XYZ file of C-alpha atoms in Angstrom:
325
model
C 78.508 112.041 103.317
C 79.754 108.443 103.374
C 79.747 107.314 99.721
C 79.967 109.356 96.535
C 79.186 107.547 93.277
C 80.815 109.123 90.227
C 79.211 108.159 86.907
C 80.890 109.414 83.709
C 78.340 109.249 80.901
C 78.576 109.712 77.147
C 75.577 108.852 74.955
C 74.357 106.427 77.621
C 70.659 107.295 77.529
C 69.607 103.683 76.892
C 71.520 102.197 79.831
C 71.915 104.844 82.511
C 68.388 104.512 83.871
C 68.922 100.925 85.031
C 72.402 101.860 86.271
C 71.067 104.645 88.496
C 68.042 102.701 89.689
C 70.283 99.905 90.940
C 72.656 102.153 92.879
C 69.824 104.228 94.365
C 68.284 101.025 95.769
C 71.097 100.770 98.330
C 70.012 100.794 101.967
C 71.909 101.746 105.098
C 74.389 103.999 103.301
C 74.514 107.792 103.144
C 74.809 108.338 99.417
C 75.296 110.918 96.687
C 75.396 110.179 92.964
C 77.164 112.555 90.573
C 76.544 112.006 86.859
C 79.002 113.808 84.600
C 77.635 114.193 81.063
C 80.711 114.260 78.839
C 79.166 116.127 75.916
C 76.490 113.578 75.017
C 74.561 114.049 71.770
C 71.742 111.620 72.585
C 68.800 112.022 74.995
C 70.843 111.532 78.163
C 69.734 114.841 79.678
C 66.075 113.934 79.202
C 66.564 110.608 80.963
C 68.463 112.252 83.834
C 65.680 114.827 84.415
C 63.701 112.167 86.262
C 66.610 111.229 88.521
C 67.773 114.691 89.554
C 64.436 115.117 91.345
C 66.039 112.808 93.912
C 68.127 115.013 96.215
C 70.887 112.397 96.157
C 71.489 112.821 92.418
C 73.206 115.717 90.655
C 74.188 116.306 87.034
C 77.269 118.066 85.689
C 77.576 118.840 81.981
C 80.803 119.473 80.093
C 82.108 119.457 76.537
C 83.209 116.085 75.264
C 86.702 115.280 76.526
C 87.345 112.178 74.451
C 87.702 109.806 77.389
C 86.449 108.967 80.896
C 89.358 110.518 82.840
C 88.076 114.100 82.663
C 84.501 113.364 83.817
C 85.865 111.141 86.586
C 88.066 113.994 87.792
C 85.158 116.440 87.550
C 82.947 114.094 89.560
C 85.560 113.534 92.269
C 86.094 117.303 92.598
C 82.353 117.850 93.073
C 81.903 114.994 95.530
C 81.933 115.065 99.326
C 82.038 111.408 100.382
C 84.745 109.767 102.421
C 84.604 106.902 99.920
C 84.195 107.140 96.143
C 82.734 104.508 93.825
C 83.582 104.748 90.121
C 80.547 103.405 88.252
C 80.363 103.186 84.472
C 77.067 104.326 82.977
C 76.111 100.912 81.576
C 77.027 98.677 84.530
C 74.622 97.462 87.219
C 75.683 97.255 90.862
C 74.326 94.553 93.135
C 73.018 97.087 95.618
C 72.986 94.836 98.682
C 76.766 94.412 98.347
C 77.593 98.101 98.825
C 77.159 98.198 102.597
C 79.282 95.055 103.097
C 82.053 96.425 100.887
C 82.119 99.733 102.734
C 82.222 97.887 106.051
C 85.246 95.858 104.926
C 87.066 98.990 103.772
C 86.294 100.933 106.947
C 87.543 98.024 109.105
C 90.890 98.060 107.282
C 91.983 101.719 107.366
C 95.445 100.997 105.956
C 93.882 99.814 102.672
C 93.566 102.469 99.975
C 90.765 100.868 97.939
C 88.653 97.790 97.488
C 87.654 95.967 94.295
C 85.409 92.957 93.784
C 84.491 90.118 91.496
C 81.788 90.701 88.872
C 79.584 88.985 86.313
C 79.747 89.678 82.569
C 76.320 90.210 81.012
C 75.021 90.907 77.524
C 73.124 94.041 76.491
C 69.935 92.531 77.961
C 71.693 91.879 81.291
C 71.619 88.107 80.824
C 74.781 86.766 82.479
C 77.272 85.263 80.023
C 80.238 84.772 82.378
C 79.774 84.258 86.108
C 82.443 85.443 88.555
C 84.727 86.777 85.849
C 87.751 87.375 88.097
C 87.942 83.714 89.157
C 89.883 83.051 85.941
C 92.735 85.414 86.896
C 95.207 82.876 88.278
C 97.853 85.522 88.997
C 95.470 87.071 91.503
C 94.031 83.857 92.927
C 97.402 82.675 94.285
C 97.659 85.894 96.311
C 94.341 85.823 98.151
C 95.691 84.183 101.286
C 95.144 86.870 103.946
C 91.433 87.149 104.820
C 90.512 90.348 106.671
C 86.695 90.203 106.437
C 84.089 87.744 105.111
C 84.881 86.973 101.439
C 87.565 89.688 101.534
C 91.349 89.471 101.296
C 94.107 92.036 101.582
C 96.884 92.295 98.989
C 100.111 93.975 99.990
C 101.085 97.094 98.092
C 103.854 95.287 96.199
C 101.786 92.178 95.425
C 98.894 94.291 94.135
C 101.222 96.400 92.016
C 103.063 93.365 90.656
C 99.778 91.738 89.651
C 98.487 94.894 87.972
C 101.652 95.009 85.873
C 100.822 91.537 84.580
C 97.037 91.652 84.254
C 94.273 94.104 85.089
C 92.128 92.209 87.575
C 90.277 95.347 88.684
C 86.757 95.868 87.386
C 86.350 99.641 87.337
C 82.745 99.639 88.521
C 83.735 97.632 91.611
C 86.311 100.141 92.847
C 85.603 102.091 96.008
C 88.587 104.244 96.967
C 89.289 106.381 99.986
C 89.137 110.083 99.242
C 92.397 110.568 101.144
C 94.131 108.014 98.910
C 92.799 109.631 95.741
C 94.048 113.005 96.927
C 97.495 111.503 97.553
C 97.564 109.717 94.168
C 96.456 112.763 92.185
C 93.811 112.977 89.442
C 93.165 110.535 86.634
C 95.611 111.138 83.786
C 93.535 112.928 81.142
C 96.164 112.311 78.450
C 95.205 108.613 78.577
C 92.104 107.619 76.631
C 92.034 103.890 77.405
C 94.276 103.196 80.389
C 93.410 106.014 82.783
C 91.696 103.564 85.149
C 94.505 100.976 85.282
C 97.009 103.784 85.696
C 95.028 105.013 88.715
C 94.821 101.556 90.329
C 98.597 101.220 89.892
C 99.190 104.603 91.521
C 96.845 103.753 94.386
C 98.546 100.374 94.902
C 101.858 102.203 95.252
C 100.395 104.006 98.283
C 99.286 100.984 100.294
C 97.538 97.611 100.344
C 94.254 97.030 98.542
C 91.333 94.756 99.347
C 89.785 92.195 97.029
C 86.297 90.795 97.668
C 85.358 87.679 95.738
C 81.582 88.161 95.930
C 80.314 89.716 92.667
C 79.628 93.415 93.068
C 78.157 94.312 89.681
C 77.145 93.210 86.219
C 79.499 94.368 83.491
C 77.416 94.995 80.389
C 79.464 93.719 77.437
C 77.868 95.339 74.395
C 78.528 94.298 70.791
C 81.338 95.894 68.864
C 85.042 95.247 68.463
C 87.977 97.488 69.244
C 89.376 99.040 66.081
C 92.988 98.440 65.160
C 93.691 102.136 65.589
C 92.330 102.095 69.129
C 94.222 98.878 69.834
C 97.434 100.612 68.809
C 96.637 103.502 71.139
C 95.986 101.095 73.996
C 99.395 99.478 73.680
C 101.090 102.854 73.407
C 99.391 103.903 76.630
C 100.641 100.726 78.312
C 104.160 101.844 77.462
C 103.444 105.255 78.985
C 102.136 103.732 82.225
C 105.043 101.280 82.429
C 107.412 104.230 82.073
C 105.638 105.975 84.947
C 106.210 102.951 87.171
C 109.887 102.794 86.204
C 110.281 106.443 87.207
C 108.494 106.031 90.527
C 109.547 102.609 91.853
C 112.882 101.465 93.244
C 111.732 97.873 93.850
C 113.778 95.438 91.689
C 110.738 93.150 91.372
C 108.427 95.948 90.252
C 110.980 97.453 87.882
C 111.567 94.066 86.263
C 107.834 93.527 85.738
C 107.388 97.059 84.383
C 110.208 96.506 81.874
C 108.658 93.207 80.789
C 105.233 94.872 80.351
C 106.818 97.666 78.331
C 108.647 95.126 76.147
C 105.483 93.090 75.461
C 103.539 96.232 74.624
C 106.236 97.496 72.276
C 106.353 94.110 70.571
C 102.604 94.293 69.944
C 102.961 97.854 68.647
C 105.609 96.618 66.226
C 103.340 93.841 64.946
C 100.442 96.244 64.384
C 102.623 98.814 62.600
C 104.301 96.193 60.420
C 101.443 93.845 59.539
C 98.332 96.034 59.787
C 99.649 99.432 58.769
C 102.571 98.470 56.495
C 104.915 100.934 58.254
C 108.187 98.978 58.591
C 110.273 101.993 59.603
C 107.954 102.812 62.503
C 107.733 99.120 63.405
C 111.526 98.907 63.514
C 111.685 101.466 66.309
C 109.106 99.561 68.389
C 110.781 96.186 67.836
C 114.209 97.616 68.678
C 112.984 99.286 71.871
C 111.261 96.047 72.883
C 114.516 94.136 72.392
C 116.479 96.665 74.442
C 113.847 96.568 77.218
C 113.827 92.776 77.386
C 115.738 90.830 74.717
C 113.612 88.207 72.989
C 113.662 86.195 69.796
C 110.337 87.705 68.734
C 111.682 91.255 69.044
C 114.872 90.349 67.174
C 112.889 88.766 64.346
C 110.781 91.913 64.221
C 113.894 94.055 63.847
C 115.240 91.863 61.058
C 112.053 91.707 59.022
C 111.579 95.474 59.373
C 115.023 95.982 57.832
C 114.312 93.787 54.826
C 113.016 95.395 51.611
C 109.296 94.548 51.216
C 109.884 92.355 48.169
C 112.563 90.361 49.956
C 110.405 89.928 53.046
C 107.475 88.659 50.963
C 109.786 86.186 49.227
C 111.221 84.916 52.522
C 107.737 84.564 53.992
C 106.503 82.676 50.912
C 109.412 80.222 51.005
C 108.983 79.676 54.726
C 105.305 78.887 54.123
C 106.179 76.418 51.394
C 108.674 74.624 53.654
C 106.038 74.374 56.359
C 103.593 72.476 54.169
């Protein structure tokens, strides 16, 4: 088997049909598709019944795990391909790109994975943002070493450094070598929001990665905003991943970037705890840790306002507002 496509799915009955149809349209590639139903409560199983009649498609069911890491791990364990594509259940691959991407990866055996540009679409698959990754300037300055048409190689350190500043990797564009995934270990199932970025960071630590600037898929951006509680969890997980990098890397450049990422994340945690949750004592710890990680005026101000009694802080804030008029 050449390519295994792992599709974690939770209550994706309305979108997964178009997702699977697109990937099954690929030509010239030996393919298997593994859908992992993560405890769905909708009609996902009914929709999948049609697809499992295709010998290339299989379905695994499990109790809800609370995040995509567990179904991704289950899918990888059940797969047999030399290469593995991680496809979200509401995204649409541009099927004619798959063979070209696999060719680029196979021609560069030292590279651990490849990722590509993508379009952002609405729930009706009308494109809202073309070539979304073009706006990531931190990445664009690094794509200087072409290794295949529309494809560039990033060194291990450059890829890792960029990932510590911004996540330029669209999950549904990632095709990784099985051997690299085995060396990196499974997705971290304790992470609910950052398991994918954590994996790309761990893979980048193993070797160079490829970036292809031709769009590989449509990212379906559905309505709905991230809750403040989930936002807080996301920043806490960034701290966890930054700590992992600090434990595993001896590169001064990478360690410095990891500390800066940790400090920014802690600062944001402090803001959320102080302003949104009215928990100054908890915010104090985050602000203080941010300042120790990377001293900044913002972190110091956070420490000071967390130490003030609420009435005093409100008075100071009111007077500052009056002076600013």
